[in-house]
Structures are given as C-alpha cells and as structure tokens.
Short mmCIF file of C-alpha atoms in Angstrom, two decimals:
data_model
loop_
_atom_site.label_atom_id
_atom_site.label_comp_id
_atom_site.label_asym_id
_atom_site.label_seq_id
_atom_site.Cartn_x
_atom_site.Cartn_y
_atom_site.Cartn_z
CA MET A 67 -21.17 -50.24 222.52
CA ILE A 68 -18.41 -49.59 220.02
CA ALA A 69 -16.50 -46.34 220.32
CA GLY A 70 -14.24 -44.61 217.86
CA SER A 71 -13.76 -45.54 214.23
CA ALA A 72 -11.78 -48.73 214.73
CA ALA A 73 -12.47 -51.48 212.22
CA PHE A 74 -13.85 -54.72 213.59
CA GLY A 75 -14.07 -58.09 211.99
CA PHE A 76 -16.13 -60.80 213.63
CA ALA A 77 -17.09 -63.95 211.84
CA GLY A 78 -18.69 -66.97 213.32
CA CYS A 79 -21.67 -69.18 213.80
CA ALA A 80 -22.62 -72.01 216.11
CA SER A 81 -20.30 -74.49 214.39
CA GLN A 82 -17.21 -72.28 214.02
CA PRO A 83 -15.30 -70.21 216.56
CA THR A 84 -15.56 -66.42 216.45
CA VAL A 85 -12.61 -64.77 214.71
CA TYR A 86 -11.44 -61.25 215.55
CA SER A 87 -9.28 -59.18 213.21
CA GLY A 88 -9.45 -55.72 214.80
CA PRO A 89 -7.01 -53.77 216.98
CA GLU A 90 -5.24 -55.62 219.79
CA VAL A 91 -6.88 -55.55 223.21
CA THR A 92 -4.09 -54.17 225.40
CA ARG A 93 -6.13 -53.76 228.59
CA ILE A 94 -9.38 -54.83 230.19
CA GLN A 95 -11.07 -52.56 232.73
CA VAL A 96 -13.81 -53.82 235.02
CA LEU A 97 -15.85 -51.16 236.78
CA LYS A 98 -17.64 -53.15 239.48
CA GLU A 99 -19.98 -50.43 240.69
CA ARG A 100 -21.16 -49.75 237.12
CA ARG A 101 -21.30 -53.50 236.29
CA GLU A 102 -19.28 -52.79 233.15
CA MET A 103 -16.29 -54.42 231.45
CA GLN A 104 -14.34 -52.45 228.85
CA LEU A 105 -11.88 -53.79 226.29
CA LEU A 106 -9.32 -51.19 225.26
CA ASN A 107 -6.52 -50.73 222.77
CA ASN A 108 -4.26 -48.36 224.69
CA ARG A 109 -6.69 -45.49 225.45
CA THR A 110 -9.26 -46.34 222.79
CA LEU A 111 -12.42 -48.12 223.89
CA LEU A 112 -13.04 -51.08 221.58
CA LYS A 113 -16.04 -52.69 223.25
CA SER A 114 -18.05 -52.43 226.46
CA TYR A 115 -20.18 -55.11 228.14
CA LYS A 116 -22.68 -55.21 230.99
CA ILE A 117 -21.52 -57.82 233.53
CA ASP A 118 -22.56 -59.86 236.53
CA LEU A 119 -20.16 -60.31 239.45
CA GLY A 120 -19.79 -62.37 242.60
CA PHE A 121 -22.90 -62.67 244.75
CA ASP A 122 -21.31 -60.32 247.35
CA PRO A 123 -19.83 -57.71 244.99
CA ILE A 124 -18.77 -55.03 247.49
CA GLY A 125 -15.08 -55.12 248.39
CA HIS A 126 -12.00 -57.08 247.35
CA LYS A 127 -11.93 -60.88 247.40
CA THR A 128 -9.95 -62.02 250.44
CA GLN A 129 -10.84 -65.67 250.88
CA GLU A 130 -12.39 -68.74 249.31
CA GLY A 131 -16.18 -68.65 249.33
CA ASP A 132 -16.62 -64.95 250.15
CA GLY A 133 -18.50 -64.38 246.88
CA ARG A 134 -16.45 -61.32 246.01
CA THR A 135 -14.79 -60.39 242.75
CA PRO A 136 -11.14 -59.36 243.28
CA GLU A 137 -10.01 -55.76 242.83
CA GLY A 138 -6.64 -54.65 241.49
CA GLY A 139 -4.34 -55.38 238.60
CA TYR A 140 -4.01 -58.92 237.23
CA ARG A 141 -3.41 -60.68 233.91
CA ILE A 142 -5.37 -63.09 231.79
CA ASP A 143 -3.38 -66.25 232.50
CA ARG A 144 -5.27 -69.08 230.79
CA ARG A 145 -7.98 -69.93 228.29
CA ASN A 146 -10.62 -72.63 228.71
CA PRO A 147 -12.57 -73.55 225.56
CA ASN A 148 -14.33 -76.36 227.48
CA SER A 149 -15.67 -74.33 230.40
CA ARG A 150 -18.99 -75.36 231.91
CA PHE A 151 -19.76 -71.63 231.59
CA HIS A 152 -19.51 -71.71 227.77
CA LEU A 153 -15.96 -70.27 227.39
CA SER A 154 -13.67 -68.73 230.00
CA LEU A 155 -10.54 -66.63 230.46
CA GLY A 156 -8.61 -67.10 233.70
CA ILE A 157 -7.58 -64.14 235.86
CA SER A 158 -4.27 -64.40 237.75
CA TYR A 159 -5.89 -64.08 241.20
CA PRO A 160 -4.46 -64.64 243.79
CA ASP A 161 -1.28 -62.63 243.35
CA ALA A 162 1.56 -62.31 245.89
CA ASN A 163 -0.28 -59.62 247.88
CA ASP A 164 -3.47 -61.69 248.01
CA LEU A 165 -1.49 -64.75 249.17
CA ALA A 166 0.32 -62.74 251.87
CA TYR A 167 -2.96 -61.30 253.18
CA ALA A 168 -4.58 -64.74 253.28
CA LYS A 169 -1.58 -66.27 255.06
CA ALA A 170 -1.48 -63.47 257.64
CA ASN A 171 -5.19 -63.98 258.33
CA GLY A 172 -5.13 -67.78 258.30
CA VAL A 173 -7.53 -68.14 255.37
CA ASP A 174 -7.51 -69.76 251.93
CA PRO A 175 -7.44 -66.95 249.32
CA GLY A 176 -9.44 -68.98 246.82
CA GLY A 177 -8.75 -68.95 243.11
CA ASP A 178 -10.23 -69.99 239.78
CA ILE A 179 -11.49 -66.50 239.00
CA PHE A 180 -12.57 -66.16 235.37
CA ILE A 181 -14.34 -64.03 232.82
CA HIS A 182 -16.96 -66.44 231.48
CA GLY A 183 -20.32 -66.97 229.86
CA THR A 184 -23.37 -68.49 231.48
CA PRO A 185 -24.22 -72.08 232.38
CA GLN A 186 -26.87 -74.01 230.45
CA LYS A 187 -29.54 -73.45 233.12
CA TRP A 188 -28.78 -69.81 233.93
CA VAL A 189 -31.85 -68.01 235.30
CA GLY A 190 -30.69 -64.40 234.96
CA THR A 191 -30.10 -63.62 238.63
CA PRO A 192 -27.83 -60.57 238.99
CA ASP A 193 -24.44 -61.04 240.66
CA TRP A 194 -24.68 -64.82 240.78
CA THR A 195 -21.06 -65.95 240.39
CA TRP A 196 -18.64 -67.02 243.14
CA GLY A 197 -16.35 -64.08 242.31
CA CYS A 198 -16.05 -64.30 238.54
CA ILE A 199 -17.07 -61.82 235.85
CA ALA A 200 -19.92 -63.05 233.64
CA VAL A 201 -21.25 -61.90 230.26
CA THR A 202 -23.73 -63.54 227.90
CA ASN A 203 -22.49 -66.53 225.90
CA GLU A 204 -22.63 -64.55 222.65
CA GLU A 205 -20.57 -61.75 224.23
CA MET A 206 -18.14 -64.30 225.68
CA GLU A 207 -17.45 -65.58 222.17
CA GLU A 208 -16.40 -62.04 221.18
CA VAL A 209 -14.32 -61.51 224.34
CA TYR A 210 -12.64 -64.92 223.95
CA ALA A 211 -11.70 -64.08 220.34
CA MET A 212 -10.46 -60.56 221.19
CA VAL A 213 -8.41 -61.16 224.36
CA ASP A 214 -5.05 -62.92 224.42
CA THR A 215 -3.33 -64.66 227.31
CA GLY A 216 -1.15 -62.09 229.11
CA THR A 217 -3.56 -59.18 228.64
CA LEU A 218 -3.70 -56.84 231.63
CA ILE A 219 -6.97 -56.62 233.54
CA TYR A 220 -7.70 -53.91 236.09
CA ILE A 221 -10.70 -54.44 238.34
CA TYR A 222 -11.94 -51.30 240.09
CA ALA A 223 -14.45 -50.97 242.92
#
C-alpha cells in the first residue's frame, strides 16, 4: 500500500540488488496487533507490509526463547545480505532497560532480533519466528533497499 504522492524508484531482478531512490525512511512503525509494518518519511506513509511475528506475539520480549517480539523504541543496527532468511536488518534489542530487567530477573534477554524474509522451506505458518519480524522475500528486498542503518523503529503492542 503506497500512500501520498511520493515518487518511488525500484529497480531490480533476481541477479541485481533492488535500488531505492525515493524519500528517506526516517522511521519504521510495527503495529503488532494489526500485524503491520509501516515505513515512514517523517509523518508520510511510504509503504506498509503485512508481517509475521514471534510465535508468542502477545507482550514484550523479556528473555531468550520466549517467542516474543520486543516492544518499544530501537534502531536498525546492522545489515545482513547473507541471512538464511533471504536478507535481514538487525534491531538493537536488547537495550539498557531490557538488559536491566533480565539481570534483575536472572534471565538471558536474548538477542538477534531482525526484520527478515523467509527461509527456503517456509510453509506459511503465521507468527512463526523466534521474535523477529518477517515479510515475504520480495518485500524484504524493498525494505532492505529503503532502510538505512540507524533508522528508528518503534514496535507497538
């Protein structure tokens, strides 16, 4: 879903990476309950995607293996062009608050939370990740081209 009259430029095929020449993505919003991820330039919606989440999507991630997708404000902190889930963008979970909570409760907060595509043998089960945010591989190529390291991401219940 494209909103507004922003100009978009995507070019790509299987042998070349997707190139994006539109407005900068300044913020990502993930609306867990709606299973939606939005890419925004300031207040303008650039693109919206249906998503899959962790296999236990209700609530904030608090420890390794809980199957939850974190909630709160983070940043895109790394890019992985060689992900086993097609392509991936790392989310800066856990932050200082997540680490403090885990320490106080004697648990491992977990980590390696990403926005990513799907594995080769994906069967289409909803909410199948271990806490990540998943889109189709074609959509992930767009997201990967549009989003820079350092972009803010807000994940809402």
